[in-house]
Short mmCIF file of C-alpha atoms in Angstrom, two decimals:
data_model
loop_
_atom_site.label_atom_id
_atom_site.label_comp_id
_atom_site.label_asym_id
_atom_site.label_seq_id
_atom_site.Cartn_x
_atom_site.Cartn_y
_atom_site.Cartn_z
CA UNK A 179 -85.61 350.70 -295.14
CA UNK A 180 -86.10 347.39 -297.41
CA UNK A 181 -83.75 344.54 -297.57
CA UNK A 182 -85.88 342.44 -299.64
CA UNK A 183 -86.20 338.64 -298.98
CA UNK A 184 -82.81 337.45 -299.84
CA UNK A 185 -80.04 337.45 -297.19
CA UNK A 186 -77.77 340.60 -297.46
CA UNK A 187 -75.24 340.13 -294.85
CA UNK A 188 -76.45 343.39 -293.99
CA UNK A 189 -77.47 343.55 -290.10
CA UNK A 190 -78.64 347.32 -289.24
CA UNK A 191 -80.30 346.58 -286.06
CA UNK A 192 -77.85 343.50 -285.13
CA UNK A 193 -77.62 340.02 -285.53
CA UNK A 194 -80.72 339.17 -283.63
CA UNK A 195 -82.84 341.29 -285.94
CA UNK A 196 -81.71 339.74 -289.12
CA UNK A 197 -80.43 340.91 -292.51
CA UNK A 198 -83.57 340.68 -294.70
CA UNK A 199 -87.26 342.49 -294.64
CA UNK A 200 -88.70 345.85 -294.17
CA UNK A 201 -87.79 347.88 -290.84
CA UNK A 202 -89.66 351.31 -290.22
CA UNK A 203 -86.76 353.87 -289.13
CA UNK A 204 -86.27 357.69 -289.05
CA UNK A 205 -83.03 359.33 -290.20
CA UNK A 206 -81.44 361.06 -286.74
CA UNK A 207 -78.12 362.12 -288.73
CA UNK A 208 -76.31 362.61 -291.82
CA UNK A 209 -73.26 363.58 -292.65
CA UNK A 210 -71.84 363.62 -296.26
CA UNK A 211 -67.92 363.80 -296.70
CA UNK A 212 -66.62 366.16 -299.48
CA UNK A 213 -65.16 364.43 -302.69
CA UNK A 214 -63.00 361.26 -302.50
CA UNK A 215 -59.81 361.09 -304.30
CA UNK A 216 -60.04 357.21 -303.46
CA UNK A 217 -62.46 355.86 -304.83
CA UNK A 218 -62.46 359.24 -307.00
CA UNK A 219 -65.45 361.46 -307.33
CA UNK A 220 -67.30 359.03 -304.68
CA UNK A 221 -68.54 360.62 -301.55
CA UNK A 222 -68.99 358.89 -298.19
CA UNK A 223 -72.09 359.26 -296.04
CA UNK A 224 -72.01 358.81 -292.38
CA UNK A 225 -75.73 358.11 -291.36
CA UNK A 226 -77.24 357.27 -287.88
CA UNK A 227 -80.89 355.46 -288.20
CA UNK A 228 -83.28 354.91 -285.44
CA UNK A 229 -85.57 351.86 -285.53
CA UNK A 230 -88.91 353.33 -284.81
CA UNK A 231 -90.62 351.61 -281.81
CA UNK A 232 -93.66 349.76 -281.70
CA UNK A 233 -93.66 348.62 -285.46
CA UNK A 234 -94.05 345.38 -287.29
CA UNK A 235 -90.32 343.91 -287.34
CA UNK A 236 -89.59 341.39 -289.81
CA UNK A 237 -90.04 337.43 -289.19
CA UNK A 238 -86.85 336.21 -288.45
CA UNK A 239 -85.63 332.32 -287.54
CA UNK A 240 -82.58 332.26 -285.70
CA UNK A 241 -79.89 329.70 -287.63
CA UNK A 242 -78.58 326.27 -285.70
CA UNK A 243 -75.54 327.63 -283.73
CA UNK A 244 -71.97 326.70 -285.00
CA UNK A 245 -69.76 326.07 -281.54
CA UNK A 246 -66.45 328.12 -281.29
CA UNK A 247 -65.19 326.86 -278.09
CA UNK A 248 -66.20 326.12 -274.33
CA UNK A 249 -67.22 329.26 -272.56
CA UNK A 250 -70.62 329.79 -271.49
CA UNK A 251 -72.18 332.58 -270.08
CA UNK A 252 -75.86 332.02 -269.09
CA UNK A 253 -77.48 329.47 -271.72
CA UNK A 254 -75.32 330.57 -274.33
CA UNK A 255 -72.52 327.97 -274.56
CA UNK A 256 -69.91 327.18 -277.19
CA UNK A 257 -68.46 330.53 -277.28
CA UNK A 258 -64.83 331.25 -277.99
CA UNK A 259 -62.19 331.54 -275.26
CA UNK A 260 -61.43 335.36 -274.66
CA UNK A 261 -58.68 337.17 -272.97
CA UNK A 262 -60.26 338.46 -269.70
CA UNK A 263 -59.49 341.90 -268.09
CA UNK A 264 -60.24 341.47 -264.55
CA UNK A 265 -60.78 344.39 -262.19
CA UNK A 266 -60.11 343.60 -258.32
CA UNK A 267 -61.36 346.35 -256.18
CA UNK A 268 -59.99 345.36 -252.09
CA UNK A 269 -62.08 347.46 -249.44
CA UNK A 270 -58.88 349.32 -248.52
CA UNK A 271 -57.81 352.98 -247.90
CA UNK A 272 -54.45 354.07 -247.71
CA UNK A 273 -53.81 357.45 -246.16
CA UNK A 274 -50.98 359.36 -244.49
CA UNK A 275 -50.66 361.39 -241.54
CA UNK A 276 -49.28 364.50 -240.97
CA UNK A 277 -45.67 363.41 -240.46
CA UNK A 278 -45.81 360.81 -243.04
CA UNK A 279 -46.58 357.74 -241.65
CA UNK A 280 -48.76 355.28 -243.74
CA UNK A 281 -51.95 353.53 -242.59
CA UNK A 282 -54.30 351.27 -243.81
CA UNK A 283 -58.11 351.22 -243.31
CA UNK A 284 -59.47 347.71 -244.07
CA UNK A 285 -63.26 346.99 -244.67
CA UNK A 286 -62.67 343.31 -244.74
CA UNK A 287 -63.41 340.60 -247.61
CA UNK A 288 -66.91 341.31 -247.55
CA UNK A 289 -66.20 344.62 -248.84
CA UNK A 290 -63.99 343.36 -251.87
CA UNK A 291 -65.43 343.35 -255.19
CA UNK A 292 -64.36 342.19 -258.74
CA UNK A 293 -65.51 342.75 -262.29
CA UNK A 294 -64.35 341.64 -265.32
CA UNK A 295 -64.20 342.77 -269.34
CA UNK A 296 -63.69 341.21 -272.59
CA UNK A 297 -64.57 340.80 -276.18
CA UNK A 298 -66.39 338.11 -277.63
CA UNK A 299 -65.34 337.65 -280.96
CA UNK A 300 -68.51 335.78 -282.52
CA UNK A 301 -70.02 333.71 -285.98
CA UNK A 302 -72.61 335.12 -286.63
CA UNK A 303 -74.81 332.25 -285.11
CA UNK A 304 -73.75 332.90 -281.76
CA UNK A 305 -73.65 336.85 -282.19
CA UNK A 306 -77.47 336.49 -282.75
CA UNK A 307 -77.93 334.06 -280.07
CA UNK A 308 -76.23 335.93 -276.89
CA UNK A 309 -77.46 339.23 -277.95
CA UNK A 310 -81.14 337.97 -277.87
CA UNK A 311 -80.30 336.23 -274.48
CA UNK A 312 -78.43 339.22 -273.16
CA UNK A 313 -81.59 341.85 -274.22
CA UNK A 314 -84.13 339.61 -272.68
CA UNK A 315 -82.70 338.69 -268.71
CA UNK A 316 -81.66 342.60 -268.22
CA UNK A 317 -82.32 342.00 -264.47
CA UNK A 318 -81.66 338.46 -263.76
CA UNK A 319 -78.60 336.91 -262.49
CA UNK A 320 -76.27 335.30 -265.01
CA UNK A 321 -73.68 332.42 -264.52
CA UNK A 322 -70.62 332.42 -266.33
CA UNK A 323 -68.73 329.03 -266.32
CA UNK A 324 -65.06 328.81 -267.67
CA UNK A 325 -62.45 325.71 -268.25
CA UNK A 326 -58.95 325.49 -266.63
CA UNK A 327 -56.54 328.78 -266.79
CA UNK A 328 -59.24 331.13 -267.55
CA UNK A 329 -58.90 333.37 -264.73
CA UNK A 330 -62.12 335.55 -265.58
CA UNK A 331 -61.94 337.38 -262.56
CA UNK A 332 -58.26 337.10 -261.88
CA UNK A 333 -56.18 335.05 -259.51
CA UNK A 334 -58.47 335.49 -256.38
CA UNK A 335 -60.91 333.72 -257.88
CA UNK A 336 -59.13 330.80 -259.42
CA UNK A 337 -58.64 329.68 -262.89
CA UNK A 338 -61.89 328.01 -263.66
CA UNK A 339 -65.45 327.46 -262.14
CA UNK A 340 -68.75 328.96 -262.04
CA UNK A 341 -69.51 332.30 -261.21
CA UNK A 342 -72.88 334.35 -260.50
CA UNK A 343 -72.61 337.68 -262.07
CA UNK A 344 -74.84 340.84 -263.09
CA UNK A 345 -74.05 341.99 -266.49
CA UNK A 346 -72.44 345.39 -267.27
CA UNK A 347 -73.22 345.52 -270.86
CA UNK A 348 -70.69 346.83 -273.20
CA UNK A 349 -70.65 350.45 -271.36
CA UNK A 350 -73.10 351.53 -268.53
CA UNK A 351 -73.85 354.37 -266.56
CA UNK A 352 -76.34 354.98 -263.80
CA UNK A 353 -79.48 354.64 -265.98
CA UNK A 354 -78.92 352.26 -268.70
CA UNK A 355 -76.37 349.43 -269.97
CA UNK A 356 -75.62 349.56 -273.43
CA UNK A 357 -74.47 346.75 -275.96
CA UNK A 358 -72.61 348.00 -278.71
CA UNK A 359 -72.13 344.94 -281.43
CA UNK A 360 -69.96 345.39 -284.15
CA UNK A 361 -70.00 343.58 -287.39
CA UNK A 362 -66.29 343.33 -288.88
CA UNK A 363 -66.45 341.15 -291.51
CA UNK A 364 -68.03 338.17 -293.34
CA UNK A 365 -69.29 336.17 -290.40
CA UNK A 366 -67.49 338.34 -288.14
CA UNK A 367 -68.98 340.30 -284.84
CA UNK A 368 -67.17 341.63 -282.02
CA UNK A 369 -69.20 342.21 -278.70
CA UNK A 370 -67.35 344.07 -275.95
CA UNK A 371 -68.96 343.07 -272.60
CA UNK A 372 -68.28 343.19 -268.85
CA UNK A 373 -69.74 341.48 -265.76
CA UNK A 374 -69.64 342.29 -261.79
CA UNK A 375 -69.09 338.68 -259.85
CA UNK A 376 -72.00 338.44 -257.06
CA UNK A 377 -69.87 335.40 -256.05
CA UNK A 378 -68.18 332.05 -256.98
CA UNK A 379 -70.28 329.21 -256.91
CA UNK A 380 -68.34 326.21 -257.72
#
């Protein structure tokens, strides 16, 4: 797939791989629509491409970053404020006896855990930087640094601070962590992320 030598604004494999040059791909799926009325007599193609592993990728130079805010994830600062969606899991189990009396089994504070999820809205320079960073440090702890009134991991963990985390990606299962970034408009990307909090360190 040849994109030429001039910027196209089309990032088929993410902002960290750029929008110029030649990519070796395989068509994995192709679904064609019926004839469209708007625009009239056009057809729509839905194509899934797989980047062929171990092929030469186009050379790419990251642009100078334009900061959008004060959120910092790992080495990438200047990220825009996000709406955090914290999830607190207390190590409590509620049970009812046969006569309806409720009891609580408490495994202690050490059994409690916290996660958070959010959607990062990014310009191109930050999208390329954060995706490149997250894909290179898959097994390492990542510090998230927030400002006052962010409450990134809920009220229990205070409004700001430095949190040591493990990334859970856009989605995850027992075998893999997936990052799904969307190019939603000119110089606009959306990256849903979630993290597990290991500890609040500051």
